[in-house]
Amino acid sequence: MAVIDCFEKAVLPSLTDEERRTNLHFVVVGGGPTGVEFAAELHDHFQEDLVNLYPSVKDFVKITVIQSVDHILNT
């Protein structure tokens, strides 16, 4: 499902807050440079653009980065 589709679904009046949280929880797998950069760009997109289009659900957005080792950005 595309990011915008998740927001479109989250603003439906029939959804519960828990369903909104589920629809707006984005998981990025991989804590390397690409995964971290993508998560940052996704966050910027939310803060700069989508919060203006979907202000009623801005507090439900969550981005999680998952990495297989203890730390992010292995070098």
PDB file of C-alpha atoms in Angstrom:
ATOM      1  CA  MET A   1       0.000   0.000   0.000  1.00  0.00           C
ATOM      2  CA  ALA A   2       1.373   3.436  -0.895  1.00  0.00           C
ATOM      3  CA  VAL A   3       2.036   6.075   1.746  1.00  0.00           C
ATOM      4  CA  ILE A   4      -0.720   8.378   0.502  1.00  0.00           C
ATOM      5  CA  ASP A   5      -3.183   5.457   0.504  1.00  0.00           C
ATOM      6  CA  CYS A   6      -2.377   4.868   4.173  1.00  0.00           C
ATOM      7  CA  PHE A   7      -3.205   8.485   4.971  1.00  0.00           C
ATOM      8  CA  GLU A   8      -6.384   8.382   2.891  1.00  0.00           C
ATOM      9  CA  LYS A   9      -7.550   5.330   4.803  1.00  0.00           C
ATOM     10  CA  ALA A  10      -6.540   6.798   8.185  1.00  0.00           C
ATOM     11  CA  VAL A  11      -8.820   9.816   7.775  1.00  0.00           C
ATOM     12  CA  LEU A  12     -11.932   7.701   7.287  1.00  0.00           C
ATOM     13  CA  PRO A  13     -14.379   8.589  10.070  1.00  0.00           C
ATOM     14  CA  SER A  14     -15.266   4.941  10.731  1.00  0.00           C
ATOM     15  CA  LEU A  15     -11.745   3.996  11.905  1.00  0.00           C
ATOM     16  CA  THR A  16     -10.749   3.781  15.545  1.00  0.00           C
ATOM     17  CA  ASP A  17      -7.624   5.501  16.862  1.00  0.00           C
ATOM     18  CA  GLU A  18      -5.878   2.134  17.049  1.00  0.00           C
ATOM     19  CA  GLU A  19      -6.651   1.462  13.375  1.00  0.00           C
ATOM     20  CA  ARG A  20      -5.291   4.916  12.503  1.00  0.00           C
ATOM     21  CA  ARG A  21      -2.065   4.147  14.397  1.00  0.00           C
ATOM     22  CA  THR A  22      -1.755   0.850  12.559  1.00  0.00           C
ATOM     23  CA  ASN A  23      -2.273   2.467   9.154  1.00  0.00           C
ATOM     24  CA  LEU A  24       0.256   5.194   9.897  1.00  0.00           C
ATOM     25  CA  HIS A  25       3.034   3.069  11.373  1.00  0.00           C
ATOM     26  CA  PHE A  26       5.787   2.791   8.778  1.00  0.00           C
ATOM     27  CA  VAL A  27       8.612   0.298   9.254  1.00  0.00           C
ATOM     28  CA  VAL A  28      11.939   0.678   7.469  1.00  0.00           C
ATOM     29  CA  VAL A  29      13.973  -2.527   7.475  1.00  0.00           C
ATOM     30  CA  GLY A  30      17.704  -1.902   7.434  1.00  0.00           C
ATOM     31  CA  GLY A  31      19.614   0.578   9.555  1.00  0.00           C
ATOM     32  CA  GLY A  32      22.357   1.219   7.046  1.00  0.00           C
ATOM     33  CA  PRO A  33      22.853   4.507   5.225  1.00  0.00           C
ATOM     34  CA  THR A  34      20.044   3.862   2.725  1.00  0.00           C
ATOM     35  CA  GLY A  35      17.476   2.799   5.323  1.00  0.00           C
ATOM     36  CA  VAL A  36      18.277   5.688   7.641  1.00  0.00           C
ATOM     37  CA  GLU A  37      18.211   8.189   4.777  1.00  0.00           C
ATOM     38  CA  PHE A  38      14.866   6.813   3.571  1.00  0.00           C
ATOM     39  CA  ALA A  39      13.378   7.049   7.083  1.00  0.00           C
ATOM     40  CA  ALA A  40      14.616  10.648   7.358  1.00  0.00           C
ATOM     41  CA  GLU A  41      13.161  11.585   3.959  1.00  0.00           C
ATOM     42  CA  LEU A  42       9.867   9.935   4.886  1.00  0.00           C
ATOM     43  CA  HIS A  43       9.808  11.934   8.122  1.00  0.00           C
ATOM     44  CA  ASP A  44      10.518  15.153   6.229  1.00  0.00           C
ATOM     45  CA  HIS A  45       7.729  14.360   3.747  1.00  0.00           C
ATOM     46  CA  PHE A  46       5.282  13.955   6.637  1.00  0.00           C
ATOM     47  CA  GLN A  47       6.383  17.110   8.433  1.00  0.00           C
ATOM     48  CA  GLU A  48       6.602  19.358   5.397  1.00  0.00           C
ATOM     49  CA  ASP A  49       3.757  18.129   3.188  1.00  0.00           C
ATOM     50  CA  LEU A  50       1.380  15.540   4.557  1.00  0.00           C
ATOM     51  CA  VAL A  51       0.752  17.250   7.892  1.00  0.00           C
ATOM     52  CA  ASN A  52      -0.854  20.092   5.926  1.00  0.00           C
ATOM     53  CA  LEU A  53      -3.055  17.731   3.913  1.00  0.00           C
ATOM     54  CA  TYR A  54      -4.022  15.432   6.803  1.00  0.00           C
ATOM     55  CA  PRO A  55      -3.799  17.472  10.020  1.00  0.00           C
ATOM     56  CA  SER A  56      -6.342  15.320  11.864  1.00  0.00           C
ATOM     57  CA  VAL A  57      -4.027  12.288  11.911  1.00  0.00           C
ATOM     58  CA  LYS A  58      -0.620  13.918  12.370  1.00  0.00           C
ATOM     59  CA  ASP A  59      -0.262  12.578  15.924  1.00  0.00           C
ATOM     60  CA  PHE A  60      -0.727   8.973  14.773  1.00  0.00           C
ATOM     61  CA  VAL A  61       2.310   8.793  12.457  1.00  0.00           C
ATOM     62  CA  LYS A  62       5.187   6.600  13.607  1.00  0.00           C
ATOM     63  CA  ILE A  63       8.350   5.548  11.781  1.00  0.00           C
ATOM     64  CA  THR A  64      10.374   2.592  13.036  1.00  0.00           C
ATOM     65  CA  VAL A  65      13.811   1.563  11.754  1.00  0.00           C
ATOM     66  CA  ILE A  66      14.696  -2.098  12.291  1.00  0.00           C
ATOM     67  CA  GLN A  67      18.303  -3.281  12.186  1.00  0.00           C
ATOM     68  CA  SER A  68      19.621  -6.807  12.714  1.00  0.00           C
ATOM     69  CA  VAL A  69      22.523  -5.728  14.944  1.00  0.00           C
ATOM     70  CA  ASP A  70      22.760  -3.543  18.061  1.00  0.00           C
ATOM     71  CA  HIS A  71      23.505  -0.279  16.308  1.00  0.00           C
ATOM     72  CA  ILE A  72      22.420   1.732  13.315  1.00  0.00           C
ATOM     73  CA  LEU A  73      24.708   2.903  10.510  1.00  0.00           C
ATOM     74  CA  ASN A  74      27.377   0.183  10.643  1.00  0.00           C
ATOM     75  CA  THR A  75      30.755   1.439   9.503  1.00  0.00           C
TER      76      THR A  75
END
